[in-house]
Amino acid sequence: MELIEIKNIFEREKVGKEVYFRGWVYRRRIIGNKIFLVVRDANGIVQVVIKDPKLVEKIQPIQIEGSLAVKGIVHEDKRAPGGYEVEAKEIEVFDYGKPFPLRGREEPDTIQKYRHLWIRSRWFSATQKIKHSLLKNLREWYVKDGWFEVFPPILVGNACEETTTLFEVKYFDQKAYLSQSAQLYLEALIFSLGKVFSLTPSFRAEKSRTRRHLHEYWHFEIEAAWYTMEDLMKVTEESLKYAIGKTIEERKDEFEIIKEKTGRNIEELKAIIEKPWRVITYKQAIDILKSKGMNIDHGSDLGADEERVLTLQFDTPVFVIEYPRKLKAFYMFDKDENVVKNFDLLAPEGYGEIVGGSEREWRLDILEKKIKEWNLDKLKVKIGDEEISAYEWYLDLRRFGSVPHSGMGLGVERLLMWVCKLEHIRDALPFPRLREGWLYP
Ligand code: 4AD
Ligand code: MG
């Protein structure tokens, strides 16, 4: 008999027919001399009723998450989830299972210990399917718009962002680092490919523990020759609106499950992607924060608290542009002696930064000065017996046909956190890397 997926049981023409499917026990109840199982697979759940005394005796010891294959007849039943029930005729048990250690109300420590099992929960699975769709749709937008996907290295000899958050690794007899961003390599690729994007892990040895920082996260980055900041903001907004809009259409069932858990309503998201997104300068942002009673001065960075207060003033994501150059990375284009041509895109409802982007400093003399000013000329690499600056190759990009260009990086877990209204970034990925002890599992 043909095996089917559980979601395909719920068809009118299946009523009265025999079906054959496999899965795991999601719930079990014994009522009188019957057993009711709710069985799940990757995409559905169905109620199975067991009445035959021999089968009841056989299935009685099965635990939550026990694995089995069921052959049975489909009946309509208003009380069953989805309105259908399967009356079991034959059951093959693959694993009866030990008593399942998770009930759904555990403390974070217990969840961490059993995280490899916890990730089977329906709402977490729903978040991962939404993530899958968001990335598929983002890729789709960029591919349709003529961008090439590229594959930069993770083991690198330079720092893209602050040297204080570098993870150092031994690379034979040299020091190497885990990549903080693919950006510098994407910049090298635009001269031949024009517009490129990549999806890679990025690593940050952040000192602070917060709800929105991971030590390893997935980074979706783009870079394009000839692009100005305005071009960059336009594609960032359009591609995100497309990806979120299409994901809402494709993942209605998953958003229903998420809604029960976090209260995320897709109508809120739809409203946000239908409006033009706001643009304010860093200067205006500080003035708004001061007027809301925040203790912050011009020149200070926006932390999670400031970003939360700021985003609560707007009903769309907001691009905050032109930060003081001292607050930002060395590679950003100096608009004047005070500010750079950059943006941070802050997600609404308190979430804050999900994207950082900028026009790049493409003038050789200014870039050389900034590398010294940021103290990055200290980073050296060996080529044979020669030791050279780890940024020499990056400066070469400004020596051989330099052009204006721009790019951005999107934190995938940050995006998902906002889209699903999650409280903590650890729930946006199966195996988060956080402080102490989070190498398990
Ligand atoms: O703002 P960041 O540091 O910018 C860059 O790395 C640029 N080189 C990107 C580029 O222009 N190609 O990081 C970009 C985004 C942030 O907006 C945030 O969403 C995410 O990466 N991010 C983190 N996500 C989780 N945990 C962390 N510790 C993160 N640090 C940055
Ligand atoms: Mg940033």
PDB file of N, CA and C and ligand atoms in Angstrom, residues 328 344 353 355-356, ligand 2:
ATOM      1  N   LYS A 328      31.055  53.746  13.591  1.00  0.00           N
ATOM      2  CA  LYS A 328      30.851  52.715  12.574  1.00  0.00           C
ATOM      3  C   LYS A 328      32.167  52.169  12.047  1.00  0.00           C
ATOM      4  N   ASP A 344      21.234  51.872   9.358  1.00  0.00           N
ATOM      5  CA  ASP A 344      20.802  50.699  10.111  1.00  0.00           C
ATOM      6  C   ASP A 344      19.312  50.614   9.883  1.00  0.00           C
ATOM      7  N   GLU A 353      17.676  46.870  15.309  1.00  0.00           N
ATOM      8  CA  GLU A 353      18.500  46.591  14.112  1.00  0.00           C
ATOM      9  C   GLU A 353      18.364  45.172  13.569  1.00  0.00           C
ATOM     10  N   VAL A 355      19.279  45.051   9.869  1.00  0.00           N
ATOM     11  CA  VAL A 355      20.193  45.177   8.726  1.00  0.00           C
ATOM     12  C   VAL A 355      21.146  46.330   8.981  1.00  0.00           C
ATOM     13  N   GLY A 356      22.426  46.147   8.556  1.00  0.00           N
ATOM     14  CA  GLY A 356      23.369  47.258   8.542  1.00  0.00           C
ATOM     15  C   GLY A 356      23.918  47.372   7.127  1.00  0.00           C
TER      16      GLY A 356
HETATM   17 MG    MG B   2      25.316  47.021  12.804  1.00  0.00          MG
END
